[in-house]
Coordinates of C-alpha atoms in Angstrom, one line a residue:
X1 CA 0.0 0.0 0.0
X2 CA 1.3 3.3 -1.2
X3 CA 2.3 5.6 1.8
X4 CA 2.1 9.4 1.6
X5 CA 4.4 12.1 3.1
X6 CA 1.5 14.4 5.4
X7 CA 0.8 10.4 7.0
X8 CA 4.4 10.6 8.8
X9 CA 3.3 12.8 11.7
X10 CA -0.1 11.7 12.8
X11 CA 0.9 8.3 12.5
X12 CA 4.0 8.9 14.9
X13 CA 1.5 10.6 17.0
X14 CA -0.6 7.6 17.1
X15 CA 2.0 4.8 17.9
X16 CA 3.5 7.2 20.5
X17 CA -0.1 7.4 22.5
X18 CA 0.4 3.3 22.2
X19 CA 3.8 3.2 23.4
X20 CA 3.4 5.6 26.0
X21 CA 0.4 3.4 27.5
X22 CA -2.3 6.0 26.6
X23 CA -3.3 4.7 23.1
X24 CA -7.4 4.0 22.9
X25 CA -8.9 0.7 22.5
X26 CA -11.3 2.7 19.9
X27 CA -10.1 5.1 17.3
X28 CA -12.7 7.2 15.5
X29 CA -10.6 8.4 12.9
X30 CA -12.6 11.5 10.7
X31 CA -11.2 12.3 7.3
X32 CA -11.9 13.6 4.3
X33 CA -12.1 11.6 1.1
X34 CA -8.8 11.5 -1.0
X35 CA -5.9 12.1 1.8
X36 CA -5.2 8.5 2.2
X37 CA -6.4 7.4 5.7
X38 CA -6.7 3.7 4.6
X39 CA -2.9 3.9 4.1
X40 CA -2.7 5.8 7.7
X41 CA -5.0 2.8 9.4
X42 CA -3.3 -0.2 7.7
X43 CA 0.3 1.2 8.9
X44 CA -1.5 1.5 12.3
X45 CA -2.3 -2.0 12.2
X46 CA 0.1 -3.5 11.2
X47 CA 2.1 -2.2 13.8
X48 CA -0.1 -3.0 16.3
X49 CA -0.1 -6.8 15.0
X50 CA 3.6 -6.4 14.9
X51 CA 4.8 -9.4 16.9
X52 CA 8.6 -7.5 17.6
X53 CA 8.1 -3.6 17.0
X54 CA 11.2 -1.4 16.7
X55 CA 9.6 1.8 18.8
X56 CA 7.1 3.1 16.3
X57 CA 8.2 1.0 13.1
X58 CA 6.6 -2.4 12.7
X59 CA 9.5 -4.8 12.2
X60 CA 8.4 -6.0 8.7
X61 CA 9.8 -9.7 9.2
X62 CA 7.9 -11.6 11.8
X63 CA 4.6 -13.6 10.4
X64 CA 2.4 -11.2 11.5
X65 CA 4.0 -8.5 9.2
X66 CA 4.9 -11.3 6.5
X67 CA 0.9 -12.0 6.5
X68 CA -0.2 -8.0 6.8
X69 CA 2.2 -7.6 3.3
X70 CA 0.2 -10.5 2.0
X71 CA -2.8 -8.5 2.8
X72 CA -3.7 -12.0 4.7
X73 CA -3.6 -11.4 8.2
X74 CA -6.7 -13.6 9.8
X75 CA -6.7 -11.0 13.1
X76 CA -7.0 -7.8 11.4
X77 CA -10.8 -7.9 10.0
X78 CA -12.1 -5.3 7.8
X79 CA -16.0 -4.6 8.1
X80 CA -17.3 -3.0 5.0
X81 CA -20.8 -3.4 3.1
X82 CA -21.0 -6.2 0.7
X83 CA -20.5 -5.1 -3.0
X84 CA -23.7 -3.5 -4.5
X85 CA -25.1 -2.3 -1.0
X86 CA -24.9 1.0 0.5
X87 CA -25.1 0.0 4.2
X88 CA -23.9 -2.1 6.7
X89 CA -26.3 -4.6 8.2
X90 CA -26.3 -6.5 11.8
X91 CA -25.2 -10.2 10.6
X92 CA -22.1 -9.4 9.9
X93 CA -21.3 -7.8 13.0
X94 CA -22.9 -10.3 15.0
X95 CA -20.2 -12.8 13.0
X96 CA -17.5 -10.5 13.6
X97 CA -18.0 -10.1 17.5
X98 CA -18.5 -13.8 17.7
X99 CA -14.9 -13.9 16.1
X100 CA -13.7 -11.1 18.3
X101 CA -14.2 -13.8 21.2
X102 CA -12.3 -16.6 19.9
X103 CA -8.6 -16.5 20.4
X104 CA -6.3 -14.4 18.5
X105 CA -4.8 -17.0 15.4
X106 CA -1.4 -15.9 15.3
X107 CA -1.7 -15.2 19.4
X108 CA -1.3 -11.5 19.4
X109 CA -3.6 -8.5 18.5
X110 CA -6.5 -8.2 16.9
X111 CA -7.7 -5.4 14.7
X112 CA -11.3 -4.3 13.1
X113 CA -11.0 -1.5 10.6
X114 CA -14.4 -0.3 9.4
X115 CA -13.7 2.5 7.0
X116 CA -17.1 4.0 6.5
X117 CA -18.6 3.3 10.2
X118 CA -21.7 5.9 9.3
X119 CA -22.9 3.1 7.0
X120 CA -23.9 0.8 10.0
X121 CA -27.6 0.3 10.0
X122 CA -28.9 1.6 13.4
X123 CA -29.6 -1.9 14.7
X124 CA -25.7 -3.2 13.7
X125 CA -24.0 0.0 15.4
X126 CA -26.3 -1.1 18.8
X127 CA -25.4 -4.8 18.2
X128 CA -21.6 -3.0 18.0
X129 CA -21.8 -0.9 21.7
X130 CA -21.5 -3.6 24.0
X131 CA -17.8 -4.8 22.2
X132 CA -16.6 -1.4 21.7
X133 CA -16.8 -0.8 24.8
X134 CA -15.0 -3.6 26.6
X135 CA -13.9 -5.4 23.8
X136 CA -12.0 -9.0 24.4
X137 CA -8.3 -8.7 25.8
X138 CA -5.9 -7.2 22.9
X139 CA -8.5 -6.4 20.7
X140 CA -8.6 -2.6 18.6
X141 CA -11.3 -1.1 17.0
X142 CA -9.9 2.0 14.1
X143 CA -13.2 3.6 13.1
X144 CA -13.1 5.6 9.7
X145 CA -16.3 8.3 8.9
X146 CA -16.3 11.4 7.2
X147 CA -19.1 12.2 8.8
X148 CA -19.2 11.9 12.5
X149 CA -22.6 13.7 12.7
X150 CA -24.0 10.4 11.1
X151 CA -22.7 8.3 13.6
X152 CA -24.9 7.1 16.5
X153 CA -23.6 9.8 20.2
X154 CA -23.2 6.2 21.8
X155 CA -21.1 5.1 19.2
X156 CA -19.3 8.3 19.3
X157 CA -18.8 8.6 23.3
X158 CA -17.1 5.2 23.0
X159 CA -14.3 6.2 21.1
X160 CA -11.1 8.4 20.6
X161 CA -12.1 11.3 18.4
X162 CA -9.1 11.8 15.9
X163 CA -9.0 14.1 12.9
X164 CA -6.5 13.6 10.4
X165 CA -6.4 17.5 8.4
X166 CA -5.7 17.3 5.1
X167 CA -1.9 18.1 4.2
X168 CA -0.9 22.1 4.0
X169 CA -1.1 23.0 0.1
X170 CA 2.8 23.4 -0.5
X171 CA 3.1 20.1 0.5
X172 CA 0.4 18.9 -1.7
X173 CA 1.2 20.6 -4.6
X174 CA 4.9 19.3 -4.1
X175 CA 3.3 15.9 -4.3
X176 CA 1.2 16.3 -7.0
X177 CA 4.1 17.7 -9.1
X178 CA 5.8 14.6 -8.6
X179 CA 3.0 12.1 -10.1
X180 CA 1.8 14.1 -12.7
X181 CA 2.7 17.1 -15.4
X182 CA 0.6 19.8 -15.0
X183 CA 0.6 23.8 -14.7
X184 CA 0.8 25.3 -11.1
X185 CA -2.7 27.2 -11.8
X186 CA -4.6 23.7 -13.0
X187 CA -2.6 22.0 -9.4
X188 CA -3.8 24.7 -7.2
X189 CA -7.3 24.7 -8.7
X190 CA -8.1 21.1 -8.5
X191 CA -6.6 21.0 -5.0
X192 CA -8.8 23.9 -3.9
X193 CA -11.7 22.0 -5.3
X194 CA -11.4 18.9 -3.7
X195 CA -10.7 20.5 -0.6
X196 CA -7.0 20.0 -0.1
X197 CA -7.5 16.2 -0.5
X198 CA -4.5 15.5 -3.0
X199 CA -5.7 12.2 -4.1
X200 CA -8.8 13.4 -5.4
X201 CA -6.9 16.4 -6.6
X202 CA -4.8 14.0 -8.9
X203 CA -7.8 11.6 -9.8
X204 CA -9.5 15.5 -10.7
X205 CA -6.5 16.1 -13.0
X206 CA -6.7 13.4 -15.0
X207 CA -6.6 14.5 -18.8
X208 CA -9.8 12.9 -19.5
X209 CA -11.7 14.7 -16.3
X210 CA -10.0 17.9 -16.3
X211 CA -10.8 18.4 -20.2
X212 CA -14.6 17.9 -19.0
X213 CA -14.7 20.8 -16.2
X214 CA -13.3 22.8 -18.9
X215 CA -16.0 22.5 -21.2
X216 CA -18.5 22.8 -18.9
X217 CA -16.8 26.4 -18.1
X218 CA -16.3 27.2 -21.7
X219 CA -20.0 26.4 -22.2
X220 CA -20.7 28.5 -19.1
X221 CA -18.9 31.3 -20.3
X222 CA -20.8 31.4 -23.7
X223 CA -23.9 30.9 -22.4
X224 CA -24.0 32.9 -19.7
X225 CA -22.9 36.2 -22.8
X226 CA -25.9 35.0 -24.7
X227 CA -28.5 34.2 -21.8
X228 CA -29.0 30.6 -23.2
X229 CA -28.6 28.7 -19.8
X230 CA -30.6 25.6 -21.4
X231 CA -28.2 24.9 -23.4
X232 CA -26.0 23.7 -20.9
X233 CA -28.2 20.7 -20.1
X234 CA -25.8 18.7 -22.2
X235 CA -22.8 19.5 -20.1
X236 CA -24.6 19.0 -16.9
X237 CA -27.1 15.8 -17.9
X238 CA -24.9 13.4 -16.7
X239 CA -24.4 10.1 -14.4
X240 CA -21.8 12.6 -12.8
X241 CA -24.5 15.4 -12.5
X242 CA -23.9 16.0 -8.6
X243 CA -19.9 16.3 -9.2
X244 CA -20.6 19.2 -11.9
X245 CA -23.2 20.9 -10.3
X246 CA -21.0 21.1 -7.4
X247 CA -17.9 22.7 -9.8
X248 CA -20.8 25.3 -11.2
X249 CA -21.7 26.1 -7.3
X250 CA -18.2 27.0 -6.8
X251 CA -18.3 29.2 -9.9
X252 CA -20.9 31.4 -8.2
X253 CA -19.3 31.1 -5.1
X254 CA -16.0 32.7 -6.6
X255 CA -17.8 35.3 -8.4
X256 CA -19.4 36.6 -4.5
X257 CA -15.8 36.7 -3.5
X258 CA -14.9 38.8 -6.9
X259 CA -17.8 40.9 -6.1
X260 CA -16.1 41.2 -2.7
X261 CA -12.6 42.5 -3.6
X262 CA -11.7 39.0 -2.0
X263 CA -10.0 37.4 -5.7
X264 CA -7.4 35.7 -3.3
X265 CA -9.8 33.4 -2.2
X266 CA -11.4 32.1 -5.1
X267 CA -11.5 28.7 -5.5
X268 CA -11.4 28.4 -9.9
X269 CA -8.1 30.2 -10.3
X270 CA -7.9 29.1 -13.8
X271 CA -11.4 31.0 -14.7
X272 CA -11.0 33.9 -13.6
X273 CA -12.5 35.6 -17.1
X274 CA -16.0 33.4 -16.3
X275 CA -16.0 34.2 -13.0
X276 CA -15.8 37.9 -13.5
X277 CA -18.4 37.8 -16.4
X278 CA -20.6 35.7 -13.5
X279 CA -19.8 38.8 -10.9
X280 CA -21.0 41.3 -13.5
X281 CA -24.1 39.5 -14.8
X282 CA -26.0 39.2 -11.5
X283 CA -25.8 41.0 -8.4
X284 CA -24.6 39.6 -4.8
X285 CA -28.0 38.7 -3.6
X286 CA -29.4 37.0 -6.6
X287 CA -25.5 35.0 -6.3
X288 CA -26.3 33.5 -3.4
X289 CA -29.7 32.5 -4.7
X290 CA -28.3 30.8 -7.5
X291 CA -26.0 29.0 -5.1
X292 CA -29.1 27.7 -3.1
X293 CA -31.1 26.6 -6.0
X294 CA -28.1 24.7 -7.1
X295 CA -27.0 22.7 -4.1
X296 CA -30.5 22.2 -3.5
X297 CA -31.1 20.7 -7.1
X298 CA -27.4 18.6 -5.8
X299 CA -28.8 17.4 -2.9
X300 CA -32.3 16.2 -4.3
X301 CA -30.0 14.4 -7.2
X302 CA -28.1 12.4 -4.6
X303 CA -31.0 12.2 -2.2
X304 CA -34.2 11.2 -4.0
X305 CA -34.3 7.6 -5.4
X306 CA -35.7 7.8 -9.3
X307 CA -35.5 11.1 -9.4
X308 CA -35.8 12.3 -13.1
X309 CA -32.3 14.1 -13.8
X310 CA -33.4 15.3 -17.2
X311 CA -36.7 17.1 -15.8
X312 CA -34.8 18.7 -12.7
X313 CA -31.8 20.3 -14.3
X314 CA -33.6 21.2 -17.1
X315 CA -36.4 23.4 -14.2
X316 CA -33.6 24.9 -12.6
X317 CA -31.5 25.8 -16.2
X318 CA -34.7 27.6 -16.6
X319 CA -35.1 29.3 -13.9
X320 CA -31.5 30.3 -13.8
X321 CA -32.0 31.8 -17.2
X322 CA -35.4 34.0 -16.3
X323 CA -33.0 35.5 -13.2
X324 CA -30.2 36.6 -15.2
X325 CA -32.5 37.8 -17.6
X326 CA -34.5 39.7 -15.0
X327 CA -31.4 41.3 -13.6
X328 CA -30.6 42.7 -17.1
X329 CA -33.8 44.1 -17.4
X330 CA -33.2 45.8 -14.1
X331 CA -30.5 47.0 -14.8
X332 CA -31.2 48.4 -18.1
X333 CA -34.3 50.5 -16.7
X334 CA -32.1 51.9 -13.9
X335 CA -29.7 53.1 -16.0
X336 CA -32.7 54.7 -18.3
X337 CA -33.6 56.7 -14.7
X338 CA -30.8 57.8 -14.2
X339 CA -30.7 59.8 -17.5

C-alpha cells in the first residue's frame, strides 16, 4: 500500500499514545475523502499486529508482518458493506464479535477497521456498543467516517475522536508535481476543489476529467454572454451530474468573493474571465440565490431515489436563465432613470 508524506506525523502521533500506555482501545478516525487514511490505518495496524516492534516501526519480518504484506492477516478484519449495497447490516457484525471472542490465530492482536462506520444500520451499530466498549483482551477497533454527525452519540462517546487534516497545500502541490505534469494554476485549482484532499486532486486532474470541467466552463462562459442557460443541459445531464453541479456552485461562489474584492480566495483560479463575467451578470444577492437553488437541485439528485435528472436540471436551467434575464432588465431600466 502506497504511503504518503503528510501520513508521517499523525501516525508517529498515534503509535506514540500506544507506546506511552495512553493509546485508545477505539479510534474514531474522521477524514476527508482522497488524503489516504486507509494507508494511515493499515500502517496502524500493522504495527499494532507487529509481533517485535522497533519503537514506532513495525518490524516487517515476523509472520504477522509477512501475512499484513500479503494482505492476509486472519486477526485484522475489515467490516465494509458487501459489493452493491450502501449500508452495513447486523449479521455481519454479530459474525464478527462472535470472532472477536475466539482467540487471536497468530496469538497477538487483533484489529477491526471499518472505513465508512456511518454506513452501519442503526440496529448493527447497537449490536456493536456492548464490544466497543470492553472489547475482548488485545482487541482494537480504528473507526473511519467522514461524517461523525452520522454516527450514533453512543457510538461516538465510546471512542477516541481523531482528525486527520488534510496536508498544507505546498506540500500537496509538491506531491502532485511529482506524479503528474501539470501547470501550477490547473494544481492549485483542482486542489482547492477537492478540498486539499490530494488524491482526489490527482484523480481530478486526469486529462480525460480535467478536459470535461473545462468544457462545462467554456460552455458557461458562452452561455452565460448570450443568456442561453438551457443549453448547458448537455454538459450538466450526466451520471456525474452531482460532481458538476458542485464545480458550477463553486463558480458562483467565486464570483461573490470577486464581487467582494476578496479574488485571493477564489477557488477556480484558472477561470477567472468566467467568474468575472458571473460577478457582473447578476448581483450579490441573486448569487447567493443561485447557489441555493443549485445545491439544493445537488442534494435532491443524490438524495431522492428515481428522481428524473433530465426534468430537474432542465427546471432549474430555466429558472436560472429567467434571473439573469431579469437582472438585465433591471438593470437596463435603472440606468434609463438615471438619464
Amino acid at each position: 500500500m502506497n504511503w504518503y508524506p503528510w501520513l508521517s506525523a499523525p501516525y508517529r502521533q498515534l503509535t506514540g499514545q500506544y507506546l506511552t500506555g495512553r493509546g485508545h482501545h477505539a479510534v474514531l478516525m474522521h477524514a476527508a475523502a482522497g488524503i489516504g487514511d486507509e494507508a494511515l490505518v493499515y500502517g496502524l495496524s500493522r504495527w499494532l499486529l507487529c509481533q517485535h516492534k522497533d519503537g514506532e516501526k513495525s518490524c516487517g519480518s515476523c509472520h504477522s508482518c509477512q501475512l499484513m504484506i500479503a494482505g492476509n492477516h486472519p486477526d485484522w478484519h475489515i467490516l465494509q458493506p458487501e459489493k452493491g449495497k450502501n449500508s452495513l447490516g447486523i449479521d455481519p457484525v454479530r459474525q464478527l464479535i462472535e470472532t472477536l471472542y475466539n482467540y487471536s490465530q497468530q496469538g497477538g492482536s487483533k484489529v477491526v477497521w471499518i472505513p465508512q462506520t456511518e454506513l452501519l444500520t442503526e440496529a448493527a451499530a447497537n449490536a456493536l456498543l456492548k464490544t466497543l466498549e470492553e472489547p475482548p483482551a488485545g482487541t482494537y477497533f480504528l473507526l473511519g467516517c467522514r461524517e461523525p454527525s452520522a454516527l450514533l452519540a453512543t457510538i461516538r462517546s465510546r471512542c477516541f475522536y481523531w482528525h486527520l487534516p488534510v496536508p498544507e497545500e505546498a506540500l500537496a502541490v509538491q506531491w502532485i508535481n511529482r506524479q503528474l505534469s501539470a501547470d501550477p494554476v490547473s494544481i492549485k485549482t483542482a486542489l482547492r476543489l477537492t478540498n486539499g484532499a490530494p488524491l482526489s486532486a490527482i484523480e481530478l486532474l486526469q486529462p480525460e476529467r480535467w478536459k470535461q470541467r473545462v468544457a462545462l466552463c467554456q460552455q458557461l462562459y458562452t452561455q452565460c454572454q448570450q443568456q442561453d442557460m438551457l443549453s448547458l443541459l448537455p454538459q450538466l445531464n450526466h451520471d456525474d451530474a452531482p460532481e458538476r453541479l458542485y464545480w458550477l456552485a463553486t463558480l458562483l461562489l467565486d464570483a461573490i468573493k470577486w464581487q467582494q474584492q476578496a479574488g485571493q480566495f477564489i477557488i477556480n483560479h484558472d477561470q477567472q474571465p468566467l467568474i468575472a463575467l458571473l460577478a457582473g451578470a447578476q448581483s450579490s444577492v441573486a448569487l447567493q440565490q443561485s447557489v441555493s437553488a443549485w445545491m439544493h437541485c445537488r442534494h435532491q439528485l443524490l438524495s431522492i431515489v428515481g428522481v428524473n435528472r433530465e426534468l430537474l436540471l432542465t427546471e432549474q436551467l430555466l429558472e436560472w436563465e429567467q434571473m439573469l434575464q431579469g437582472t438585465v432588465s433591471a438593470s437596463i431600466f435603472s440606468s434609463a432613470l438615471s438619464r
